GROMACS .gro file of C-alpha atoms in nm:
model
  216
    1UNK     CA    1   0.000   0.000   0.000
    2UNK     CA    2   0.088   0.349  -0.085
    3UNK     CA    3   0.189   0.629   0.133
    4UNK     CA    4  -0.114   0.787  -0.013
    5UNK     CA    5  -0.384   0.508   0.020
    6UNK     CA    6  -0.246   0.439   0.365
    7UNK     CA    7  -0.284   0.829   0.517
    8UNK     CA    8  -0.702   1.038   0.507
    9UNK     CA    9  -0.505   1.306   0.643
   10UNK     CA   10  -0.149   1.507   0.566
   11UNK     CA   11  -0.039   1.745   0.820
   12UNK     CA   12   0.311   1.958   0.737
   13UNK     CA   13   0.508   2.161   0.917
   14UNK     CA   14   0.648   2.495   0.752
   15UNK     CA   15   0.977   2.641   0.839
   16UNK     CA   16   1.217   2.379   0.729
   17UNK     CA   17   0.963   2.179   0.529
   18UNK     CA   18   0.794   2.367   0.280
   19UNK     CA   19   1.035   2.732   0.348
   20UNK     CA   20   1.384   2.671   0.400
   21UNK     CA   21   1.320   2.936   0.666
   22UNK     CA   22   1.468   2.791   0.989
   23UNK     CA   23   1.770   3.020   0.957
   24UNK     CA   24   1.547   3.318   0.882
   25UNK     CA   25   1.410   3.277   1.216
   26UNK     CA   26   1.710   3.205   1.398
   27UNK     CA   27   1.842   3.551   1.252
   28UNK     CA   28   1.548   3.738   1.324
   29UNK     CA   29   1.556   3.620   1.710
   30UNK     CA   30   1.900   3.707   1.738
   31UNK     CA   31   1.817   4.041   1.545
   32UNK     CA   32   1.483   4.102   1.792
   33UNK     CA   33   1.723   4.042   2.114
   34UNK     CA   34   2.040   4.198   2.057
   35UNK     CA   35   1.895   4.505   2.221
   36UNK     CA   36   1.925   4.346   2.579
   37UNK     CA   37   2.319   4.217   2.488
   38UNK     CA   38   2.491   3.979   2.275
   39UNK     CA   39   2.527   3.725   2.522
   40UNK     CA   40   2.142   3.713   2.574
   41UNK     CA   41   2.060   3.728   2.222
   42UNK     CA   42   2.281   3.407   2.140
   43UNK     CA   43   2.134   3.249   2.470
   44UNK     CA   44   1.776   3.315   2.301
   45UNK     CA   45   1.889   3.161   1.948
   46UNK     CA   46   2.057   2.870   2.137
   47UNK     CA   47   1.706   2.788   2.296
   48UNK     CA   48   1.526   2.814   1.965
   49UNK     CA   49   1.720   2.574   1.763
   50UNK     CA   50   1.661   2.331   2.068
   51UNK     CA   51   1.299   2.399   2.058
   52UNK     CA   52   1.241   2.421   1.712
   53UNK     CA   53   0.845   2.432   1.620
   54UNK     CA   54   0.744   2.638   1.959
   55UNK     CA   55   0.603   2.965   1.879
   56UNK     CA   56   0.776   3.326   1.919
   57UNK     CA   57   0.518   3.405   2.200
   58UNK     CA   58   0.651   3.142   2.425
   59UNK     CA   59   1.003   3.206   2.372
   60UNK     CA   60   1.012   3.636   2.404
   61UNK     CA   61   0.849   3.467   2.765
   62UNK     CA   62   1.151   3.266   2.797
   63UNK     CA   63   1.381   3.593   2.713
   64UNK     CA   64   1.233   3.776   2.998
   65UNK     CA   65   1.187   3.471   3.302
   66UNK     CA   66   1.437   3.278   3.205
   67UNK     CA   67   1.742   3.481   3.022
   68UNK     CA   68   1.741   3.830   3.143
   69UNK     CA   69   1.514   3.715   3.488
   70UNK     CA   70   1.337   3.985   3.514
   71UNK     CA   71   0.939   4.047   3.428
   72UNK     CA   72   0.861   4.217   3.115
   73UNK     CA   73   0.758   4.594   3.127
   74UNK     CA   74   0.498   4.755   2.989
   75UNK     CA   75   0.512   4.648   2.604
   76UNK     CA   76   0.803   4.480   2.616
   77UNK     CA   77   0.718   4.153   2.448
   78UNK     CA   78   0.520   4.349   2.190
   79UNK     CA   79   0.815   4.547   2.087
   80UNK     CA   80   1.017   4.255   2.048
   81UNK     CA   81   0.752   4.051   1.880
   82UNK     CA   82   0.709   4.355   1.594
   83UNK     CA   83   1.110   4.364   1.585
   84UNK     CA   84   1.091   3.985   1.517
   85UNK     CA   85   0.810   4.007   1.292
   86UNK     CA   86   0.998   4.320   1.096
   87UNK     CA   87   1.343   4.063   1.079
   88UNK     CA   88   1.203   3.783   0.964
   89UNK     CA   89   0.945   3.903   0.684
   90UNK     CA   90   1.214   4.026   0.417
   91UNK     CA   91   1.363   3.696   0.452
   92UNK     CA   92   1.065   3.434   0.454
   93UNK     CA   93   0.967   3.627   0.076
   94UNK     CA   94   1.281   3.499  -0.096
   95UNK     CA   95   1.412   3.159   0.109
   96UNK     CA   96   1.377   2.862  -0.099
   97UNK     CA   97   1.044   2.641  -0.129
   98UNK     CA   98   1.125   2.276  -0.088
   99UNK     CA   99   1.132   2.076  -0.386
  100UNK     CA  100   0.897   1.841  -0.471
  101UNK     CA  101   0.636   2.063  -0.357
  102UNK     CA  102   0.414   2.163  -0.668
  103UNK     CA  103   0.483   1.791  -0.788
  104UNK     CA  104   0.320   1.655  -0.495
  105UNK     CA  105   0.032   1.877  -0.404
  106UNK     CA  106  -0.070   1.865  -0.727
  107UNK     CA  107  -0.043   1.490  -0.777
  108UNK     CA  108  -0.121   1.223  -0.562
  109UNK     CA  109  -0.209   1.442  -0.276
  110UNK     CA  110  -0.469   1.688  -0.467
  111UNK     CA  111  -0.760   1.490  -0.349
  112UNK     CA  112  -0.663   1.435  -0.024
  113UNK     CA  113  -0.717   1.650   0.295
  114UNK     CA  114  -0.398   1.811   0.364
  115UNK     CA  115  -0.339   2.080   0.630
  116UNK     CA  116  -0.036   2.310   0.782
  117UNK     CA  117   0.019   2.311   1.105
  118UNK     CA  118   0.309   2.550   1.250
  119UNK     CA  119   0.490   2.770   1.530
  120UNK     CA  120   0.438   3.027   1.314
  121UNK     CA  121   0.243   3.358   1.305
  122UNK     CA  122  -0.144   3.201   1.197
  123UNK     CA  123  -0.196   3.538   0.981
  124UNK     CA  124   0.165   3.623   0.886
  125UNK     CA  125   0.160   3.259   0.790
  126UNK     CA  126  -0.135   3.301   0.553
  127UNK     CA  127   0.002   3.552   0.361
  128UNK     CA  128   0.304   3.488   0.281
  129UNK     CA  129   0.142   3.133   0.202
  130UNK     CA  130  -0.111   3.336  -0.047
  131UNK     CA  131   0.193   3.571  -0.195
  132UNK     CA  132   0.415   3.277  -0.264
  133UNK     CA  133   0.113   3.152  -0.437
  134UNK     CA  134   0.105   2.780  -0.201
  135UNK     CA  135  -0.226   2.896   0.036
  136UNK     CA  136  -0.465   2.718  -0.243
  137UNK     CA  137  -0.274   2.332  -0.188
  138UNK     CA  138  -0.423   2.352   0.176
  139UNK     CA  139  -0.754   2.298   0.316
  140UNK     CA  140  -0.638   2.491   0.629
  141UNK     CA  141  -0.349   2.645   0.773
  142UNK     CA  142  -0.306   2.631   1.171
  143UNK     CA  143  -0.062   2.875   1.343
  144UNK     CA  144   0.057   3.048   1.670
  145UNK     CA  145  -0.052   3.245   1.895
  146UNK     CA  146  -0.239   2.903   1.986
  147UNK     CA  147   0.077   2.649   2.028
  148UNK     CA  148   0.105   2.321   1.814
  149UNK     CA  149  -0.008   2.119   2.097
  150UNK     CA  150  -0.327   2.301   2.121
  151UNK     CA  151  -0.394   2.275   1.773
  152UNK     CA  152  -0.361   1.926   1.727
  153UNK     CA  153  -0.579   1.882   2.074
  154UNK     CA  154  -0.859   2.072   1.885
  155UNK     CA  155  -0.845   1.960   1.571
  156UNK     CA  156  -0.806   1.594   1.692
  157UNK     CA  157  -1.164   1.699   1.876
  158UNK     CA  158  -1.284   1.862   1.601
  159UNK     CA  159  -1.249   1.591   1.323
  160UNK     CA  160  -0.968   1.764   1.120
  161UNK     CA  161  -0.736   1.461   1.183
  162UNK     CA  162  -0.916   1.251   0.976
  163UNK     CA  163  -0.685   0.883   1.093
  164UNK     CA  164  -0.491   0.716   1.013
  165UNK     CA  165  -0.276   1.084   0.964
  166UNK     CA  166   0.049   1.198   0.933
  167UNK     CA  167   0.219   1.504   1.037
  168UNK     CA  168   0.581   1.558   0.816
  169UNK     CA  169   0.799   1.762   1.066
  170UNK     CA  170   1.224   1.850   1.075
  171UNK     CA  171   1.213   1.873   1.506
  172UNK     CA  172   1.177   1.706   1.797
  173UNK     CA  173   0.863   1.905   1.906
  174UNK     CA  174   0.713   1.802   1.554
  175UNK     CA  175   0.812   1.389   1.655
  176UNK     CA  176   0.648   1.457   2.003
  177UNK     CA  177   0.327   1.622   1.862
  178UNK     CA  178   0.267   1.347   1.613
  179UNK     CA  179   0.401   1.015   1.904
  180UNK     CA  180   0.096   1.258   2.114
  181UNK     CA  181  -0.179   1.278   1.943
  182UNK     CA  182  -0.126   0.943   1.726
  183UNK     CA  183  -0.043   1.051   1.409
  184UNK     CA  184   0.270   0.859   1.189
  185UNK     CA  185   0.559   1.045   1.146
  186UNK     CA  186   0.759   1.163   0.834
  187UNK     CA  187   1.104   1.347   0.928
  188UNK     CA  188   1.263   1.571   0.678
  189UNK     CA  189   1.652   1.657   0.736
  190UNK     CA  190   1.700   1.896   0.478
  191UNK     CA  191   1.645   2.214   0.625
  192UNK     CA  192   1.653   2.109   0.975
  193UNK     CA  193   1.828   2.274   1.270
  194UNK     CA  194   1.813   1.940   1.495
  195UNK     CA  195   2.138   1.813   1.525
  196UNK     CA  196   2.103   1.506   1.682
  197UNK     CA  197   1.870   1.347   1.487
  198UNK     CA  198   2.063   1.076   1.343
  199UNK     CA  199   2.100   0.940   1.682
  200UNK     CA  200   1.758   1.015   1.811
  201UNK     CA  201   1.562   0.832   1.497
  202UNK     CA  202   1.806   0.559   1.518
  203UNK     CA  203   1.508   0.317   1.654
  204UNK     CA  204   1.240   0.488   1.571
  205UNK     CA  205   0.915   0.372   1.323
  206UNK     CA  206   1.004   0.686   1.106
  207UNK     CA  207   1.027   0.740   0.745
  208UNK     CA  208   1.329   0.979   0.695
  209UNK     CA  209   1.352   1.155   0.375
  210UNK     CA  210   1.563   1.433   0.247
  211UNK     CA  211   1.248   1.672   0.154
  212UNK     CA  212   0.953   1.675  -0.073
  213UNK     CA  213   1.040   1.559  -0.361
  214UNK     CA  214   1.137   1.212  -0.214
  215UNK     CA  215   0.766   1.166  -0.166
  216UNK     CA  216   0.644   1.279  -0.531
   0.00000   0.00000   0.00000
């Protein structure tokens, strides 16, 4: 049986699956930090490539509580979330789309249900989705502020995860969400900013693949 008679449902991930975008981010966290000191700002990156997939909101938390130790003031977070935002946009227009992509939406997956879900900006992640002309392969594209977890909770409750499913991630958050809430996984390395995962899918029921286009 096929990968695509086995699955009713697709779920991808988006920076480092369909963008190569993960280093766009990393910048644009560094960029959003450096304002409170070098040594913070690479402490902030270091914790994002370790939690890839978690969403900006809960990491300009972990700036504040856990980096600099101090509570936020008064717009704060908001500054650095529009400093982020302001980093990362130039970047995400012109970063390479995974190949395979067109192929494959447009193929054997254009009749089946196939949905984004990302740490990513739910709005910001809609347009640029719609301006890099990719928004019509979805039936729905899931995003922060509401984190990954929460998304698959719902949607698992809301009969979006049509099963069996599977969610195509390049992190360890992405493995965890999918081992959660039942879904198979697919890892792609291509892009991603895991270093370990060699190791860590060693014995794990995991198709690995390279991107896209090894699924076209």
């Amino acid at each position: 049986m096929s990968l695509f008679d086995k699955y009713k449902s697709w779920f991808f991930d988006f920076d480092g699956v369909i963008l190569d975008s993960n280093k766009v981010k990393t910048d644009a966290f560094f960029e959003a930090a450096k304002k409170y000191g070098t040594p913070a700002a690479q402490a902030l990156v270091d914790h994002h490539v370790s939690h890839g997939g978690i969403s900006r909101f809960v990491k300009a938390e972990y700036l504040f509580n856990d980096i600099l130790k101090r509570p936020a003031q008064a717009g704060e977070i908001d500054q650095f979330l529009t400093d982020f935002a302001k980093a990362v946009t130039k970047g995400l227009m012109t970063c390479a789309q995974t190949p395979g992509l067109n192929s494959l939406m447009s193929g054997p997956l254009k009749n089946i249900p196939c949905h984004v879900i990302s740490g990513s900006m739910q709005t910001e992640l809609r347009d640029l989705m719609e301006k890099r002309d990719i928004l019509g392969y979805f039936d729905n594209v899931f995003g922060s502020p509401d984190s990954k977890d929460h998304i698959f909770a719902r949607e698992l409750k809301n009969g979006t995860i049509q099963q069996p499913a599977v969610y195509i991630g390049d992190s360890l958050y992405d493995f965890e969400m999918a081992d959660k809430y039942g879904l198979d996984f697919i890892f792609a390395y291509d892009w991603t900013e895991f270093s370990d995962w060699q190791n860590f899918f060693q014995d794990k029921d995991v198709l690995i693949v390279k991107n896209l286009a090894e699924l076209a």
